[in-house]
Short mmCIF file of C-alpha atoms in Angstrom, two decimals:
data_model
loop_
_atom_site.label_atom_id
_atom_site.label_comp_id
_atom_site.label_asym_id
_atom_site.label_seq_id
_atom_site.Cartn_x
_atom_site.Cartn_y
_atom_site.Cartn_z
CA MET B 1 138.36 -128.18 86.35
CA LEU B 2 137.68 -127.33 82.74
CA ARG B 3 133.99 -127.73 83.40
CA VAL B 4 134.14 -125.44 86.35
CA SER B 5 135.88 -122.73 84.37
CA LEU B 6 133.41 -123.15 81.51
CA LEU B 7 130.58 -122.73 83.95
CA MET B 8 132.30 -119.70 85.38
CA LEU B 9 132.65 -118.27 81.93
CA LEU B 10 129.01 -118.86 81.23
CA PHE B 11 128.12 -117.27 84.53
CA ILE B 12 130.34 -114.28 83.87
CA SER B 13 129.02 -113.79 80.36
CA CYS B 14 125.49 -113.86 81.77
CA LEU B 15 126.46 -111.15 84.20
CA PHE B 16 128.07 -109.21 81.41
CA SER B 17 125.07 -109.20 79.15
CA ALA B 18 123.21 -107.33 81.86
CA ASP B 19 122.49 -103.66 81.64
CA ILE B 20 125.13 -101.55 83.30
CA ALA B 21 124.40 -97.93 82.46
CA ILE B 22 121.63 -95.71 81.18
CA VAL B 23 121.73 -93.04 78.50
CA LYS B 24 120.56 -89.87 80.24
CA LYS B 25 121.46 -87.21 77.70
CA LEU B 26 122.02 -87.37 73.99
CA ASP B 27 122.49 -84.88 71.22
CA GLY B 28 122.89 -85.63 67.51
CA GLU B 29 123.93 -89.10 66.36
CA VAL B 30 125.46 -91.52 68.80
CA PHE B 31 126.02 -95.23 68.26
CA ALA B 32 126.96 -98.19 70.36
CA LYS B 33 129.02 -100.76 68.55
CA ARG B 34 127.74 -103.96 70.16
CA LYS B 35 129.42 -107.15 68.93
CA SER B 36 129.28 -106.55 65.18
CA GLU B 37 126.21 -104.35 65.20
CA MET B 38 125.91 -100.59 65.26
CA VAL B 39 123.02 -99.64 67.50
CA LYS B 40 121.74 -96.08 67.25
CA LEU B 41 121.27 -94.83 70.80
CA LYS B 42 118.49 -92.74 72.27
CA ILE B 43 117.77 -91.35 75.70
CA GLY B 44 116.70 -94.05 78.14
CA ASP B 45 118.64 -96.84 76.39
CA GLN B 46 120.74 -99.26 78.39
CA LEU B 47 124.40 -99.99 77.78
CA GLN B 48 126.23 -103.29 78.13
CA VAL B 49 129.76 -104.42 78.81
CA GLY B 50 131.65 -104.51 75.53
CA ASP B 51 129.79 -101.57 74.02
CA THR B 52 131.86 -98.99 72.19
CA LEU B 53 130.24 -95.57 72.20
CA ILE B 54 130.78 -93.48 69.09
CA THR B 55 129.69 -89.87 68.78
CA ARG B 56 129.48 -88.18 65.39
CA LEU B 57 130.21 -84.52 64.58
CA HIS B 58 128.13 -82.11 66.75
CA SER B 59 126.93 -85.06 68.82
CA SER B 60 127.33 -85.88 72.48
CA ILE B 61 126.16 -88.34 75.10
CA GLY B 62 125.91 -88.50 78.87
CA VAL B 63 125.46 -91.78 80.73
CA ILE B 64 125.18 -92.87 84.34
CA PHE B 65 126.46 -96.28 85.35
CA HIS B 66 124.65 -98.35 87.94
CA ASP B 67 127.09 -97.37 90.68
CA GLY B 68 126.46 -93.69 89.97
CA THR B 69 129.58 -93.03 87.89
CA ILE B 70 128.92 -90.32 85.30
CA VAL B 71 130.64 -90.42 81.92
CA SER B 72 129.94 -87.99 79.11
CA LEU B 73 131.45 -87.58 75.67
CA GLY B 74 131.77 -84.63 73.31
CA GLU B 75 131.72 -84.89 69.53
CA LYS B 76 133.82 -87.31 67.45
CA SER B 77 134.66 -89.48 70.42
CA VAL B 78 135.14 -93.22 70.78
CA LEU B 79 134.97 -94.89 74.17
CA SER B 80 134.75 -98.59 74.90
CA ILE B 81 133.42 -100.15 78.08
CA ASP B 82 135.80 -103.07 78.55
CA GLN B 83 134.76 -104.28 81.99
CA TYR B 84 132.09 -103.39 84.48
CA LEU B 85 131.07 -105.27 87.57
CA PHE B 86 129.20 -103.73 90.49
CA LYS B 87 128.28 -106.34 93.08
CA PRO B 88 128.51 -104.62 96.46
CA VAL B 89 127.19 -107.65 98.37
CA GLU B 90 129.96 -109.89 97.01
CA LYS B 91 132.41 -106.98 97.05
CA ASP B 92 133.09 -107.61 93.39
CA TYR B 93 134.03 -104.55 91.43
CA LYS B 94 135.51 -103.91 88.04
CA PHE B 95 135.50 -100.84 85.90
CA ASP B 96 137.68 -100.48 82.80
CA ILE B 97 136.83 -97.93 80.19
CA ASP B 98 138.99 -96.85 77.29
CA LEU B 99 138.86 -93.48 75.54
CA HIS B 100 140.31 -94.09 72.08
CA LYS B 101 139.74 -90.52 70.97
CA GLY B 102 137.71 -87.44 71.62
CA VAL B 103 136.69 -85.62 74.75
CA ALA B 104 135.29 -87.16 77.91
CA SER B 105 134.24 -86.17 81.37
CA PHE B 106 134.32 -88.67 84.22
CA GLU B 107 132.85 -88.31 87.68
CA SER B 108 133.34 -91.21 90.01
CA GLY B 109 130.60 -93.17 91.73
CA LYS B 110 130.37 -95.95 94.29
CA ILE B 111 132.94 -98.26 92.77
CA SER B 112 135.66 -95.62 93.08
CA GLU B 113 134.56 -94.99 96.63
CA LEU B 114 134.45 -98.65 97.71
CA SER B 115 137.31 -99.99 95.62
CA PRO B 116 139.33 -97.26 93.89
CA GLN B 117 141.91 -99.77 92.68
CA SER B 118 139.22 -101.45 90.56
CA VAL B 119 138.70 -98.40 88.39
CA LYS B 120 140.82 -97.84 85.35
CA PHE B 121 140.26 -95.18 82.74
CA LYS B 122 142.50 -95.98 79.78
CA VAL B 123 143.83 -93.64 77.10
CA PRO B 124 146.13 -94.62 74.22
CA GLU B 125 149.27 -93.66 76.15
CA GLY B 126 148.43 -94.96 79.59
CA THR B 127 145.87 -95.05 82.37
CA ILE B 128 144.18 -92.77 84.83
CA GLY B 129 143.70 -94.13 88.32
CA ILE B 130 140.93 -92.74 90.43
CA ARG B 131 140.79 -91.49 93.99
CA GLY B 132 137.24 -90.21 94.29
CA THR B 133 137.26 -87.85 91.44
CA LYS B 134 136.08 -85.79 88.54
CA PHE B 135 138.28 -85.12 85.55
CA TYR B 136 138.29 -84.34 81.84
CA VAL B 137 140.31 -86.00 79.08
CA GLU B 138 141.05 -85.14 75.51
CA VAL B 139 142.67 -87.66 73.17
CA ARG B 140 143.75 -86.25 69.82
CA MET A 1 169.14 -96.02 49.61
CA GLU A 2 166.99 -98.66 47.96
CA PRO A 3 163.54 -97.30 47.07
CA ILE A 4 161.87 -100.08 49.02
CA VAL A 5 163.86 -99.17 52.12
CA MET A 6 162.96 -95.52 51.61
CA ILE A 7 159.30 -96.43 51.46
CA ALA A 8 159.60 -98.57 54.55
CA TRP A 9 161.29 -95.70 56.36
CA LEU A 10 158.64 -93.24 55.27
CA GLY A 11 155.99 -95.69 56.39
CA ILE A 12 157.55 -95.99 59.81
CA LEU A 13 157.87 -92.22 60.06
CA ILE A 14 154.26 -91.61 59.11
CA ALA A 15 153.03 -94.41 61.36
CA GLY A 16 155.13 -92.92 64.14
CA MET A 17 153.53 -89.52 63.65
CA MET A 18 150.05 -90.94 63.43
CA SER A 19 150.36 -93.18 66.43
CA ASN A 20 151.41 -90.17 68.43
CA PRO A 21 148.19 -88.83 69.85
CA THR A 22 148.48 -86.38 72.66
CA THR A 23 146.20 -86.85 75.57
CA THR A 24 145.43 -84.13 78.06
CA VAL A 25 144.04 -84.98 81.46
CA VAL A 26 142.78 -82.23 83.74
CA LEU A 27 141.43 -82.62 87.24
CA ALA A 28 138.02 -80.99 87.59
CA ASP A 29 136.44 -79.55 90.71
CA ASN A 30 134.09 -82.12 92.23
CA GLY A 31 133.19 -79.97 95.22
CA LYS A 32 134.87 -82.39 97.62
CA ALA A 33 138.13 -82.35 99.51
CA GLU A 34 138.87 -85.87 98.31
CA ASN A 35 139.80 -85.39 94.71
CA ALA A 36 142.84 -86.83 92.99
CA ILE A 37 143.86 -88.93 90.03
CA VAL A 38 147.00 -90.80 89.11
CA VAL A 39 147.98 -90.49 85.47
CA LYS A 40 150.31 -93.26 84.43
CA THR A 41 152.30 -94.37 81.39
CA LYS A 42 154.83 -97.19 81.17
CA LYS A 43 157.51 -94.66 82.03
CA GLY A 44 156.11 -92.94 85.05
CA SER A 45 153.14 -91.56 86.92
CA VAL A 46 151.95 -88.21 88.19
CA VAL A 47 149.35 -87.40 90.82
CA LEU A 48 146.96 -84.52 90.13
CA ASP A 49 145.25 -83.26 93.26
CA LYS A 50 144.40 -79.62 92.57
CA PRO A 51 141.42 -78.76 90.37
CA GLY A 52 142.63 -77.25 87.12
CA SER A 53 145.98 -79.01 87.20
CA TYR A 54 146.74 -81.07 84.11
CA VAL A 55 149.32 -83.22 82.36
CA SER A 56 149.75 -84.26 78.78
CA LEU A 57 150.84 -87.64 77.49
CA SER A 58 152.66 -88.07 74.19
CA SER A 59 153.27 -91.83 74.12
CA GLN A 60 153.23 -94.97 76.22
CA ASN A 61 156.99 -94.85 76.34
CA SER A 62 157.43 -91.39 77.73
CA ALA A 63 156.58 -90.10 81.15
CA PRO A 64 153.65 -87.70 81.62
CA SER A 65 154.55 -84.02 81.17
CA SER A 66 155.16 -81.83 84.16
CA VAL A 67 152.01 -80.58 85.89
CA LYS A 68 150.56 -77.34 84.56
CA VAL A 69 147.41 -75.40 85.38
CA MET A 70 144.43 -74.55 83.19
CA THR A 71 142.03 -71.71 83.94
CA LYS A 72 138.32 -72.41 84.33
CA GLU A 73 137.67 -70.67 80.99
CA GLN A 74 140.23 -72.83 79.21
CA ILE A 75 138.70 -75.98 80.69
CA GLN A 76 135.21 -74.84 79.75
CA SER A 77 136.10 -74.18 76.12
CA ARG A 78 138.28 -77.23 75.58
CA PHE A 79 135.93 -79.77 77.15
CA LYS A 80 132.59 -78.07 76.53
CA GLY A 81 131.06 -80.95 74.55
CA ALA A 82 131.61 -83.37 77.40
CA ILE A 83 130.74 -80.86 80.12
CA ALA A 84 127.44 -79.89 78.48
CA SER A 85 126.34 -83.49 78.04
CA ALA A 86 127.07 -84.58 81.61
CA PRO A 87 123.81 -85.57 83.28
CA LEU A 88 122.72 -84.34 86.71
CA LYS A 89 124.50 -86.14 89.51
CA PRO A 90 122.69 -89.08 91.04
CA ILE A 91 121.41 -88.42 94.53
CA SER A 92 121.56 -90.72 97.48
CA VAL A 93 118.91 -90.24 100.16
CA LEU A 94 118.39 -92.05 103.45
CA LEU A 95 114.95 -92.72 104.82
CA TYR A 96 114.59 -93.91 108.41
CA PHE A 97 112.07 -96.30 109.89
CA LYS A 98 110.35 -96.90 113.19
CA ASN A 99 111.65 -99.71 115.38
CA ASP A 100 111.05 -103.19 113.92
CA SER A 101 108.66 -101.70 111.36
CA ASN A 102 108.39 -100.80 107.71
CA GLU A 103 106.77 -97.49 108.59
CA LEU A 104 108.78 -94.34 107.98
CA THR A 105 109.61 -91.94 110.80
CA ASP A 106 107.74 -88.62 110.57
CA GLU A 107 110.93 -86.77 109.64
CA SER A 108 111.54 -89.13 106.76
CA LYS A 109 107.93 -88.90 105.59
CA ALA A 110 108.44 -85.15 105.28
CA LYS A 111 111.29 -85.78 102.83
CA LEU A 112 109.11 -87.58 100.30
CA PRO A 113 108.00 -84.55 98.24
CA GLN A 114 111.62 -83.49 97.66
CA ILE A 115 112.50 -87.05 96.68
CA LEU A 116 109.69 -87.05 94.15
CA LYS A 117 111.01 -83.78 92.70
CA ASP A 118 114.56 -85.20 92.48
CA ILE A 119 113.18 -88.19 90.58
CA LYS A 120 111.25 -85.98 88.16
CA ASP A 121 114.30 -83.75 87.55
CA ARG A 122 116.24 -86.83 86.51
CA MET A 123 113.83 -88.42 84.10
CA PRO A 124 114.47 -90.82 82.42
CA CYS A 125 115.32 -92.14 85.84
CA GLU A 126 116.32 -95.32 87.60
CA VAL A 127 116.12 -95.85 91.33
CA ASN A 128 117.86 -98.32 93.58
CA ILE A 129 116.09 -99.03 96.83
CA ILE A 130 118.34 -100.66 99.39
CA GLY A 131 116.89 -101.83 102.67
CA HIS A 132 118.80 -102.12 105.96
CA THR A 133 118.13 -102.85 109.61
CA ASP A 134 119.91 -102.47 112.92
CA THR A 135 121.27 -105.57 114.67
CA LYS A 136 118.36 -106.00 117.08
CA GLY A 137 116.72 -109.41 116.51
CA SER A 138 117.97 -112.34 114.47
CA ALA A 139 119.86 -111.90 111.22
CA GLU A 140 117.16 -113.89 109.36
CA HIS A 141 114.39 -111.68 110.69
CA ASN A 142 116.37 -108.62 109.67
CA VAL A 143 116.79 -109.80 106.09
CA VAL A 144 113.01 -110.02 105.83
CA LEU A 145 112.51 -106.71 107.61
CA SER A 146 114.96 -104.83 105.39
CA LEU A 147 113.23 -106.22 102.31
CA GLU A 148 109.85 -105.11 103.67
CA ARG A 149 111.25 -101.63 104.20
CA ALA A 150 112.61 -101.50 100.67
CA ASN A 151 109.30 -102.76 99.27
CA SER A 152 107.28 -100.18 101.15
CA VAL A 153 109.37 -97.43 99.53
CA LYS A 154 108.98 -99.16 96.18
CA GLU A 155 105.20 -99.16 96.58
CA TRP A 156 105.23 -95.49 97.47
CA ILE A 157 107.21 -94.63 94.31
CA GLN A 158 104.93 -96.80 92.19
CA SER A 159 101.90 -94.94 93.57
CA GLN A 160 103.29 -91.56 92.45
CA SER A 161 102.59 -91.98 88.74
CA VAL A 162 106.14 -91.20 87.65
CA ASP A 163 107.41 -93.24 84.77
CA ILE A 164 110.53 -94.77 86.33
CA LEU A 165 112.64 -96.77 83.91
CA LYS A 166 113.67 -99.31 86.46
CA LEU A 167 113.36 -99.92 90.18
CA HIS A 168 116.05 -102.12 91.69
CA VAL A 169 115.20 -103.47 95.11
CA GLU A 170 117.98 -104.82 97.30
CA SER A 171 118.00 -105.92 100.89
CA TYR A 172 121.10 -106.08 103.05
CA GLY A 173 119.52 -107.03 106.38
CA GLU A 174 121.89 -106.12 109.22
CA SER A 175 125.01 -106.77 107.15
CA ASN A 176 125.69 -103.17 106.15
CA LEU A 177 125.45 -100.92 109.19
CA LEU A 178 125.70 -97.18 108.86
CA VAL A 179 126.65 -96.86 112.51
CA PRO A 180 128.78 -99.84 113.55
CA THR A 181 127.40 -101.59 116.62
CA GLY A 182 127.65 -104.98 118.28
CA ASP A 183 124.96 -107.61 117.80
CA ASN A 184 121.44 -107.07 119.17
CA VAL A 185 121.76 -103.31 119.39
CA SER A 186 118.84 -101.04 118.59
CA GLU A 187 120.20 -98.09 116.59
CA GLU A 188 117.84 -95.73 114.79
CA LYS A 189 120.42 -94.64 112.21
CA ASN A 190 120.73 -98.23 111.02
CA ARG A 191 116.98 -98.68 110.40
CA ARG A 192 117.02 -97.24 106.96
CA VAL A 193 116.42 -97.49 103.26
CA GLU A 194 118.95 -95.96 100.95
CA LEU A 195 117.62 -94.53 97.71
CA LEU A 196 119.97 -94.03 94.84
CA ILE A 197 118.25 -91.84 92.28
CA ARG A 198 120.06 -91.68 88.99
#
């Protein structure tokens, strides 16, 4: 049993190291905190599960996830990608992102369409559940 | 009051003030009828279903505010950083194929120039190519056929000298019908490749 769950874990972590989103737009200085590293992002870069996006003053970023979800951030924002799984064949979906501060725009993609209950946009005070949607958030 | 208690109290007060961010969530117009979000704290939830409507949250332990409405101008100025950096929406296009073949129908061939333009407008760009078939023939044959369809589109894109970041090819065979039918049914709408250009 333990072995099975270890294997599962290994399998899951393999999935999770995969690319999940692409940086389409970027202005100024934007970083991804990845494990303990700070990676300076540029257009065309790929994001991974676990990345925390950090935009500096006068900086912004726009990304598209593999299911077509669009997320963009204004300046001085911090957003972490806690979970992302888009496996339409297996009907496996997960999407948890967390806006710690700043300004974000979210426009839903396939995951929200196929499995809206799998999408959770977190803010410090609570969560935003999605029903095929576009919205804006500001956390001060 | 003991000084140490005072300090502790002050600390709690300051921490209380600092850990009291206020979040504002506003529903934007997505151009569709289906558009709603549920904003939830531990103490309650509110559904926003009209573009421009918003709530604010003051803590996990208080319910969302009542629903208010923001004008387009207010939304634009408050969220401009995020709005300006939002990339163009991905596009999904369907290409149809001749019966039991990886050759495009003439109508779908005519769509190729626009598809190329959509790809160029979205550079740096990734494309998913997802092949499908109808239910005519065996399921095994259809897995192969849908992959051939996807690959023929892939080859076309690769011949267009656009610098695509990544091409993802998937093949669903007859397992994901656009028009639901029984088994062994020839249905032109199901003989397709879906392109997701993002």
